[in-house]
C-alpha cells in the first residue's frame, strides 16, 4: 500500500500526534493511509490500524544549532553512557536513515512533530554531520508537502526552528494564537502567519464522545466512584492525579501523600497503569496495600482517601471528566483534556524545549482556569522568574502548603474555575467554519479574476476570517 502521510513523532507517543494530524486533515480515513515513526518501546500506544516504523532509539538527535551538530561532545557522551551504546554516531545515523527510507516519491505529506523535530527539514545537513549522504526532503518526496507542528513554545530560541518554519509549506499551530499570548504576549511567527493552520484540541473523536457522554452526569458518576472505593460520605470531592511516573514524580508523590493525610474529606486517586508510582511510595517507607486481587486498586499509607489505580484510556478520560479537580503535568494530552472537560487543574509543568509545558501551565493560570505550582528546577530558574513576573502570574513552589491551598481554592469556587475553562476552550478551534463568499458568480469576484486584481480577493478573504471563518472555499471557475 502506498502511504500518503508520514508522521515523525519525536517522543514516540504516536497517539497524540496522529490525533493532531487527523484533526487537521479532518477525517478518520487518514489513519489507514499513514505511517508513524515511533520508538519501539512506545509502539503499543499507536492505534492498531496505523502502520508503524520502529526505530531503536530516539533519545538523542542531531542539534544543528550546536557546533558540528553536537557530535561528538559531552551531551552525546552522557547519552552513550546512560544507554550503554558504544557507537552512538551509528545509532543516531540509523535513526535518520530510517526516516530517509520511509519517505518516497509518492508521499503527499511529511508531518513533523514539535520540539526537536525541525532539524529533519534539513536532513541533508544532518547527513553531513553524521558522514552520510542524504538527499533533501524535496528530492525524497517531490510531489509532497511538509507540515511542521508548533506546540506552545518559544520558537525564537532556536535558529533551526525558525529556518524550518520558513522552509515548510504549512505550520500546524496547536491552538489559536490567543492561547499562546496569555503566557507569551510577544509571541510571533515572524511574518509566516499565512502558513498557519490551527490544530484544534489534540483529542480524538472517540475521546470527545467519551467526554460529551460523561460531563452531563459528572456529579452522579463521581459519587458512584467514591462509593466503589468505600469513601462516599467521608469524602465529598474527588481529585484525580494524572502526573506520570517519570521526571518529577519523586517530588510530587510524597507531597500528595502529606496533603491527603490532612484533607480526609477529599479522595485522591492517582492513575498508575504500570505500577511504577507505587515504587515512589515504598522507597520512602510509605506502605501500600492491594485493595483488589488483581492489583487494580492500591491503598497508600493506610489512608482510605489515597489510592493508586490502573486506568484504561477510556476510564482515564471518564475520571478526568468527573473529577472536581486534577493534579497534572502540562503535556498536551493532560492539559487539553482538562480544558475540554472543564476540570480545574493544579498544573505542574516539566522543563521542556522552548518552555512549552511552562507556557501551557502559565496560560491556564493566567486565564483563571487553574493554579500553577513549580518543581524545584523551574522555581529556581531566573529566566522563568523574570517571565512570570512580567506576566503577573504567581511563581509558587510545589510544597504541601501550596498544594493544599490550591486544591481548597478550586473546590470552594468550582463555578468560577469552570467558567474560566469554558472561556479558555474558545482558544481551540474544534469545528470548521467555511467562508464561501469568493465565488465566480459574484460580479465583483468575476471582475477581480478577469483583471487579476488581487486586492479585492484579499479584502474578501480577510473579511471572512475576521467574521470567524477558519477555512475558505474559493470557487473561481475554470482558469
Coordinates of C-alpha atoms in Angstrom, one line a residue:
X1 CA 0.0 0.0 0.0
X2 CA 1.2 3.5 -0.9
X3 CA 1.3 5.6 2.2
X4 CA 0.3 9.3 1.7
X5 CA 1.2 10.7 5.2
X6 CA 4.4 10.1 7.1
X7 CA 4.3 11.3 10.7
X8 CA 7.6 11.8 12.6
X9 CA 6.8 11.5 16.3
X10 CA 9.9 12.5 18.4
X11 CA 8.7 11.3 21.8
X12 CA 7.3 8.2 20.3
X13 CA 3.8 8.5 21.8
X14 CA 2.2 8.3 18.4
X15 CA -1.4 8.5 19.5
X16 CA -1.3 12.2 20.3
X17 CA 0.5 13.1 17.1
X18 CA -1.8 11.1 14.8
X19 CA -4.8 12.7 16.5
X20 CA -3.4 16.1 15.7
X21 CA -3.0 15.2 12.1
X22 CA -6.5 13.8 11.9
X23 CA -7.9 16.9 13.4
X24 CA -6.1 19.0 10.8
X25 CA -7.0 16.9 7.7
X26 CA -10.4 16.3 9.1
X27 CA -11.4 12.7 8.6
X28 CA -10.8 9.3 10.1
X29 CA -9.7 7.7 6.9
X30 CA -6.3 9.3 7.3
X31 CA -5.2 6.7 9.8
X32 CA -5.4 4.0 7.1
X33 CA -3.0 5.9 4.8
X34 CA -0.3 7.0 7.3
X35 CA 3.0 5.8 8.7
X36 CA 4.3 6.9 12.0
X37 CA 7.9 6.8 13.1
X38 CA 7.8 5.5 16.6
X39 CA 10.3 4.4 19.3
X40 CA 9.9 0.6 19.7
X41 CA 9.2 1.0 23.4
X42 CA 6.1 3.1 22.6
X43 CA 4.8 1.1 19.6
X44 CA 1.9 -0.3 21.7
X45 CA 0.5 3.3 22.1
X46 CA -0.2 3.7 18.3
X47 CA -3.6 2.6 17.1
X48 CA -3.6 -0.9 15.5
X49 CA -4.7 0.4 12.1
X50 CA -1.8 2.8 11.7
X51 CA 1.3 1.4 10.1
X52 CA 4.4 2.0 12.2
X53 CA 8.1 2.0 11.6
X54 CA 10.0 1.3 14.8
X55 CA 13.4 2.8 15.5
X56 CA 15.8 1.6 18.1
X57 CA 16.4 4.9 19.8
X58 CA 15.0 8.5 19.9
X59 CA 16.9 9.7 22.9
X60 CA 19.3 11.9 21.0
X61 CA 19.1 13.7 17.7
X62 CA 21.5 16.0 15.8
X63 CA 21.2 19.6 17.0
X64 CA 22.1 21.8 14.1
X65 CA 22.2 24.9 16.5
X66 CA 25.3 23.4 18.1
X67 CA 28.8 23.3 16.7
X68 CA 29.2 20.2 14.5
X69 CA 25.7 19.2 15.4
X70 CA 26.9 18.3 18.9
X71 CA 28.7 15.2 17.6
X72 CA 30.9 14.4 19.5
X73 CA 30.6 16.2 22.8
X74 CA 29.7 16.0 26.4
X75 CA 26.0 15.6 25.7
X76 CA 26.4 12.6 23.5
X77 CA 28.9 11.1 25.9
X78 CA 26.4 11.2 28.7
X79 CA 23.8 9.8 26.4
X80 CA 26.1 6.9 25.4
X81 CA 26.9 6.1 29.0
X82 CA 23.2 6.1 30.1
X83 CA 22.1 3.9 27.2
X84 CA 25.2 1.7 27.1
X85 CA 25.7 2.4 23.4
X86 CA 29.2 2.1 22.1
X87 CA 28.7 3.5 18.6
X88 CA 26.4 6.5 19.3
X89 CA 27.0 8.1 15.9
X90 CA 26.0 4.9 14.2
X91 CA 22.8 4.7 16.3
X92 CA 21.8 8.2 15.6
X93 CA 22.6 7.8 11.9
X94 CA 20.4 4.7 11.8
X95 CA 17.5 6.8 13.2
X96 CA 17.7 9.3 10.4
X97 CA 18.4 6.6 7.8
X98 CA 15.0 5.1 8.9
X99 CA 13.3 8.5 8.2
X100 CA 15.0 8.7 4.8
X101 CA 13.9 5.2 3.8
X102 CA 10.3 5.9 4.9
X103 CA 9.9 8.9 2.6
X104 CA 9.1 8.1 -1.0
X105 CA 8.3 10.0 -4.2
X106 CA 4.5 9.5 -4.0
X107 CA 4.2 10.7 -0.4
X108 CA 1.6 13.5 -0.1
X109 CA 2.6 14.9 3.3
X110 CA 5.5 14.7 5.7
X111 CA 4.4 15.9 9.1
X112 CA 7.0 16.8 11.7
X113 CA 6.1 16.9 15.4
X114 CA 7.0 19.7 17.8
X115 CA 10.1 20.4 19.9
X116 CA 13.3 19.0 18.4
X117 CA 12.0 17.6 15.1
X118 CA 12.8 20.6 13.0
X119 CA 16.3 19.5 12.1
X120 CA 14.8 16.9 9.8
X121 CA 13.7 19.6 7.4
X122 CA 17.4 19.9 6.6
X123 CA 18.1 16.2 6.5
X124 CA 21.0 16.7 4.1
X125 CA 22.7 18.9 6.7
X126 CA 22.1 16.2 9.3
X127 CA 23.7 13.7 6.9
X128 CA 26.9 15.8 6.6
X129 CA 27.2 15.9 10.4
X130 CA 26.9 12.1 10.5
X131 CA 29.1 11.4 7.5
X132 CA 26.1 10.3 5.5
X133 CA 24.9 11.4 2.0
X134 CA 21.2 12.2 2.4
X135 CA 19.1 13.9 -0.3
X136 CA 17.0 16.9 0.6
X137 CA 13.4 16.4 1.6
X138 CA 12.2 17.9 -1.7
X139 CA 14.3 15.3 -3.6
X140 CA 13.0 12.5 -1.5
X141 CA 9.3 13.4 -1.9
X142 CA 9.0 15.8 -4.9
X143 CA 5.2 15.6 -5.0
X144 CA 4.7 16.1 -1.3
X145 CA 4.2 19.0 1.1
X146 CA 5.8 19.5 4.5
X147 CA 4.0 20.4 7.6
X148 CA 5.6 21.4 10.9
X149 CA 3.7 21.3 14.2
X150 CA 4.4 24.1 16.7
X151 CA 3.4 23.4 20.2
X152 CA 3.1 26.1 22.9
X153 CA 6.8 27.1 23.0
X154 CA 9.1 30.0 22.4
X155 CA 10.2 29.5 18.9
X156 CA 12.8 32.2 18.7
X157 CA 15.2 30.3 20.9
X158 CA 16.2 28.0 18.1
X159 CA 17.7 29.2 14.8
X160 CA 17.0 25.8 13.2
X161 CA 13.3 26.0 14.2
X162 CA 12.9 29.4 12.6
X163 CA 14.7 28.3 9.4
X164 CA 12.5 25.2 9.3
X165 CA 9.3 27.3 9.6
X166 CA 10.4 29.4 6.7
X167 CA 11.1 26.3 4.6
X168 CA 7.9 24.2 5.2
X169 CA 4.6 24.6 3.4
X170 CA 2.3 24.5 6.4
X171 CA 2.6 25.5 10.1
X172 CA 0.3 23.5 12.3
X173 CA -0.4 25.6 15.4
X174 CA -1.6 23.7 18.4
X175 CA -4.2 26.4 19.2
X176 CA -5.3 29.9 18.4
X177 CA -2.5 32.4 18.9
X178 CA -4.6 33.9 21.7
X179 CA -3.8 31.0 23.9
X180 CA -0.1 31.5 23.3
X181 CA -0.3 35.1 24.1
X182 CA -1.8 34.5 27.5
X183 CA 1.7 33.4 28.6
X184 CA 3.8 34.8 25.8
X185 CA 2.4 38.2 24.9
X186 CA 5.2 38.8 22.4
X187 CA 4.5 35.6 20.5
X188 CA 5.1 36.0 16.8
X189 CA 5.7 33.8 13.8
X190 CA 7.8 36.4 12.2
X191 CA 5.5 37.1 9.2
X192 CA 4.8 33.5 8.5
X193 CA 1.1 33.7 9.6
X194 CA -0.1 32.8 6.1
X195 CA 1.2 29.3 6.5
X196 CA -0.7 28.7 9.8
X197 CA -3.5 26.1 10.1
X198 CA -4.9 25.9 13.6
X199 CA -4.8 22.4 15.1
X200 CA -7.8 22.5 17.5
X201 CA -7.6 20.4 20.6
X202 CA -5.5 17.3 20.0
X203 CA -8.2 14.9 21.1
X204 CA -9.6 12.1 19.0
X205 CA -13.2 11.9 18.1
X206 CA -13.6 8.9 20.5
X207 CA -12.2 11.0 23.4
X208 CA -14.6 13.8 22.7
X209 CA -17.5 11.3 22.6
X210 CA -16.5 9.9 26.0
X211 CA -16.2 13.4 27.5
X212 CA -19.5 14.5 26.0
X213 CA -21.3 11.4 27.4
X214 CA -19.8 11.8 30.9
X215 CA -19.9 15.5 31.6
X216 CA -23.7 16.0 31.9
X217 CA -23.6 13.2 34.6
X218 CA -20.3 14.1 36.3
X219 CA -21.5 14.5 39.8
X220 CA -23.6 11.3 39.9
X221 CA -20.7 9.4 38.3
X222 CA -18.3 10.9 40.8
X223 CA -20.4 9.7 43.7
X224 CA -20.5 6.3 42.2
X225 CA -16.7 6.2 42.1
X226 CA -16.5 7.4 45.7
X227 CA -18.9 4.6 46.7
X228 CA -16.9 2.0 44.8
X229 CA -13.8 3.0 46.8
X230 CA -15.7 2.9 50.0
X231 CA -15.3 6.6 50.9
X232 CA -18.8 8.1 50.0
X233 CA -20.0 10.1 52.9
X234 CA -16.5 10.5 54.3
X235 CA -15.2 12.2 51.2
X236 CA -17.2 14.8 49.3
X237 CA -14.7 15.6 46.5
X238 CA -12.5 13.7 44.0
X239 CA -9.1 14.9 43.0
X240 CA -7.6 13.0 40.1
X241 CA -3.8 12.9 39.7
X242 CA -2.5 12.1 36.2
X243 CA 1.1 13.1 36.9
X244 CA 3.2 10.3 35.4
X245 CA 5.9 8.1 36.9
X246 CA 8.9 9.8 35.2
X247 CA 10.5 13.1 35.8
X248 CA 9.3 15.0 38.9
X249 CA 7.4 12.1 40.4
X250 CA 9.8 11.9 43.3
X251 CA 8.8 15.5 44.3
X252 CA 5.1 15.2 43.6
X253 CA 4.0 11.9 45.1
X254 CA 5.3 12.5 48.7
X255 CA 3.6 15.9 48.8
X256 CA 0.2 14.4 47.6
X257 CA 0.6 11.9 50.4
X258 CA 1.1 14.7 53.0
X259 CA -1.9 16.6 51.7
X260 CA -4.1 13.5 51.7
X261 CA -3.3 13.0 55.4
X262 CA -4.8 16.4 56.2
X263 CA -7.7 16.5 53.7
X264 CA -9.6 13.5 54.8
X265 CA -12.7 14.9 53.1
X266 CA -11.1 14.6 49.7
X267 CA -10.5 11.3 47.8
X268 CA -7.2 11.4 45.9
X269 CA -7.0 9.0 43.1
X270 CA -3.6 8.6 41.3
X271 CA -3.5 6.8 37.9
X272 CA -0.7 4.2 37.9
X273 CA -1.2 1.9 34.9
X274 CA 2.1 0.1 35.2
X275 CA 2.6 0.1 38.9
X276 CA 5.6 2.4 38.7
X277 CA 4.3 5.1 41.1
X278 CA 3.8 2.5 43.8
X279 CA 7.6 2.3 44.0
X280 CA 7.9 6.1 44.7
X281 CA 5.9 5.5 47.9
X282 CA 7.6 2.2 49.0
X283 CA 11.1 3.6 48.7
X284 CA 10.1 6.3 51.2
X285 CA 8.7 3.6 53.6
X286 CA 5.1 4.6 52.8
X287 CA 3.2 1.4 52.8
X288 CA 1.0 0.2 50.0
X289 CA -1.7 -2.5 50.2
X290 CA -3.7 -4.1 47.4
X291 CA -7.5 -3.5 47.8
X292 CA -8.3 -5.9 44.9
X293 CA -6.9 -9.3 43.9
X294 CA -5.8 -8.0 40.5
X295 CA -3.9 -5.0 41.9
X296 CA -6.2 -2.5 40.1
X297 CA -6.7 -0.6 43.4
X298 CA -3.8 0.0 45.8
X299 CA -4.2 1.9 49.1
X300 CA -1.3 4.2 50.1
X301 CA 0.0 4.7 53.6
X302 CA -3.1 3.2 55.2
X303 CA -5.2 6.2 54.1
X304 CA -8.6 5.3 52.8
X305 CA -8.7 8.5 50.8
X306 CA -5.5 7.9 48.8
X307 CA -5.4 5.2 46.2
X308 CA -3.4 4.2 43.1
X309 CA -5.4 2.6 40.4
X310 CA -5.0 1.3 36.9
X311 CA -6.8 3.1 34.1
X312 CA -7.6 2.1 30.6
X313 CA -7.7 5.0 28.1
X314 CA -11.5 5.1 28.5
X315 CA -11.6 5.1 32.3
X316 CA -8.9 7.7 32.4
X317 CA -11.0 10.1 30.3
X318 CA -14.0 9.3 32.4
X319 CA -12.1 10.2 35.6
X320 CA -10.8 13.4 34.1
X321 CA -14.4 14.4 33.4
X322 CA -15.9 13.5 36.8
X323 CA -13.0 14.9 39.0
X324 CA -13.7 18.0 41.0
X325 CA -10.0 19.0 40.3
X326 CA -6.9 17.4 38.8
X327 CA -3.2 17.4 39.5
X328 CA -1.3 17.1 36.3
X329 CA 1.8 17.9 34.3
X330 CA 1.4 20.1 31.3
X331 CA 1.8 17.8 28.4
X332 CA -0.6 18.4 25.6
X333 CA -2.8 15.4 26.4
X334 CA -3.5 16.2 30.1
X335 CA -3.7 20.0 29.6
X336 CA -6.2 19.9 26.7
X337 CA -8.2 17.1 28.3
X338 CA -8.9 19.1 31.4
X339 CA -9.7 22.2 29.3
X340 CA -12.2 20.2 27.2
X341 CA -13.7 18.5 30.3
X342 CA -13.8 21.9 32.2
X343 CA -12.0 20.3 35.1
X344 CA -10.0 22.8 37.3
X345 CA -6.3 21.8 37.5
X346 CA -3.2 22.1 39.6
X347 CA -0.6 22.4 36.8
X348 CA 2.9 21.2 37.5
X349 CA 5.0 21.8 34.3
X350 CA 8.1 20.0 33.4
X351 CA 11.2 21.5 31.8
X352 CA 10.8 21.1 28.0
X353 CA 12.4 22.7 24.9
X354 CA 11.1 26.2 24.4
X355 CA 9.4 26.0 27.9
X356 CA 6.3 24.5 26.1
X357 CA 4.9 23.0 29.3
X358 CA 5.5 26.1 31.4
X359 CA 3.7 28.2 28.8
X360 CA 0.6 25.9 28.9
X361 CA 0.6 26.0 32.7
X362 CA 1.0 29.7 32.8
X363 CA -1.7 30.3 30.2
X364 CA -4.2 28.2 32.3
X365 CA -3.2 30.1 35.4
X366 CA -3.4 33.5 33.6
X367 CA -6.9 32.6 32.4
X368 CA -8.0 31.8 36.0
X369 CA -8.8 28.2 34.9
X370 CA -6.3 26.6 37.3
X371 CA -3.2 27.1 39.5
X372 CA 0.4 26.5 38.5
X373 CA 3.0 25.2 41.0
X374 CA 6.6 24.8 40.1
X375 CA 9.1 21.9 40.7
X376 CA 12.4 22.8 42.2
X377 CA 14.4 23.2 38.9
X378 CA 11.9 25.6 37.3
X379 CA 11.3 27.5 40.5
X380 CA 15.0 28.3 40.8
X381 CA 15.3 29.3 37.2
X382 CA 15.9 33.1 37.0
X383 CA 14.6 33.3 33.4
X384 CA 11.3 31.7 34.5
X385 CA 11.1 34.1 37.4
X386 CA 11.5 37.1 35.1
X387 CA 9.0 35.9 32.6
X388 CA 6.3 35.1 35.2
X389 CA 6.8 38.4 36.9
X390 CA 6.3 40.1 33.5
X391 CA 3.1 38.1 33.0
X392 CA 1.8 38.8 36.5
X393 CA 1.5 35.0 37.1
X394 CA 2.4 33.9 40.6
X395 CA 5.6 32.0 41.0
X396 CA 4.8 29.4 43.6
X397 CA 6.8 26.4 44.6
X398 CA 5.2 23.0 44.8
X399 CA 5.0 22.1 48.5
X400 CA 2.4 20.8 50.9
X401 CA 1.0 24.1 51.9
X402 CA 0.7 25.5 48.4
X403 CA -0.8 22.3 47.0
X404 CA -3.3 22.2 49.9
X405 CA -4.2 25.9 49.3
X406 CA -4.7 25.4 45.5
X407 CA -7.0 22.4 46.0
X408 CA -9.0 24.2 48.6
X409 CA -9.4 27.2 46.3
X410 CA -10.7 25.1 43.4
X411 CA -13.0 23.0 45.5
X412 CA -14.5 26.1 47.2
X413 CA -15.1 28.0 43.9
X414 CA -15.9 25.4 41.2
X415 CA -18.2 27.6 39.2
X416 CA -15.6 30.3 38.9
X417 CA -13.0 27.9 37.6
X418 CA -15.3 26.0 35.2
X419 CA -16.5 29.3 33.7
X420 CA -12.9 30.3 33.1
X421 CA -12.2 26.9 31.5
X422 CA -15.2 27.4 29.2
X423 CA -13.8 30.7 28.0
X424 CA -10.3 29.1 27.6
X425 CA -11.9 26.5 25.3
X426 CA -12.6 29.2 22.8
X427 CA -8.8 29.4 22.1
X428 CA -9.0 26.0 20.4
X429 CA -10.9 25.8 17.1
X430 CA -12.6 22.4 17.0
X431 CA -15.0 23.0 14.2
X432 CA -14.6 24.1 10.6
X433 CA -16.2 27.4 9.7
X434 CA -16.1 27.7 6.0
X435 CA -16.3 31.1 4.2
X436 CA -17.8 30.8 0.7
X437 CA -18.0 34.4 -0.4
X438 CA -15.3 34.3 -3.0
X439 CA -17.4 32.8 -5.9
X440 CA -17.1 33.3 -9.6
X441 CA -20.9 34.1 -9.9
X442 CA -20.4 37.3 -7.8
X443 CA -19.8 40.2 -10.3
X444 CA -17.1 41.7 -8.1
X445 CA -15.2 38.5 -7.9
X446 CA -15.6 37.9 -11.6
X447 CA -14.2 41.3 -12.3
X448 CA -11.3 40.8 -9.9
X449 CA -10.4 37.5 -11.6
X450 CA -10.7 38.9 -15.1
X451 CA -8.5 41.9 -14.2
X452 CA -6.2 39.9 -11.9
X453 CA -7.0 42.4 -9.1
X454 CA -5.6 40.6 -6.1
X455 CA -6.6 43.4 -3.6
X456 CA -10.3 42.6 -4.0
X457 CA -9.8 38.9 -3.3
X458 CA -7.5 39.7 -0.3
X459 CA -10.2 42.0 1.1
X460 CA -12.9 39.4 0.8
X461 CA -10.7 36.7 2.3
X462 CA -9.7 39.0 5.2
X463 CA -13.3 40.0 6.0
X464 CA -14.4 36.3 6.1
X465 CA -11.6 35.4 8.5
X466 CA -12.4 38.3 10.7
X467 CA -16.0 37.1 10.8
X468 CA -14.9 33.7 12.2
X469 CA -14.1 31.6 9.2
X470 CA -11.0 29.3 9.5
X471 CA -11.3 27.7 6.0
X472 CA -12.0 29.5 2.8
X473 CA -13.7 27.8 -0.2
X474 CA -12.6 29.5 -3.4
X475 CA -14.9 29.0 -6.3
X476 CA -13.1 30.7 -9.2
X477 CA -14.3 28.6 -12.1
X478 CA -12.2 27.2 -14.9
X479 CA -9.0 29.1 -15.4

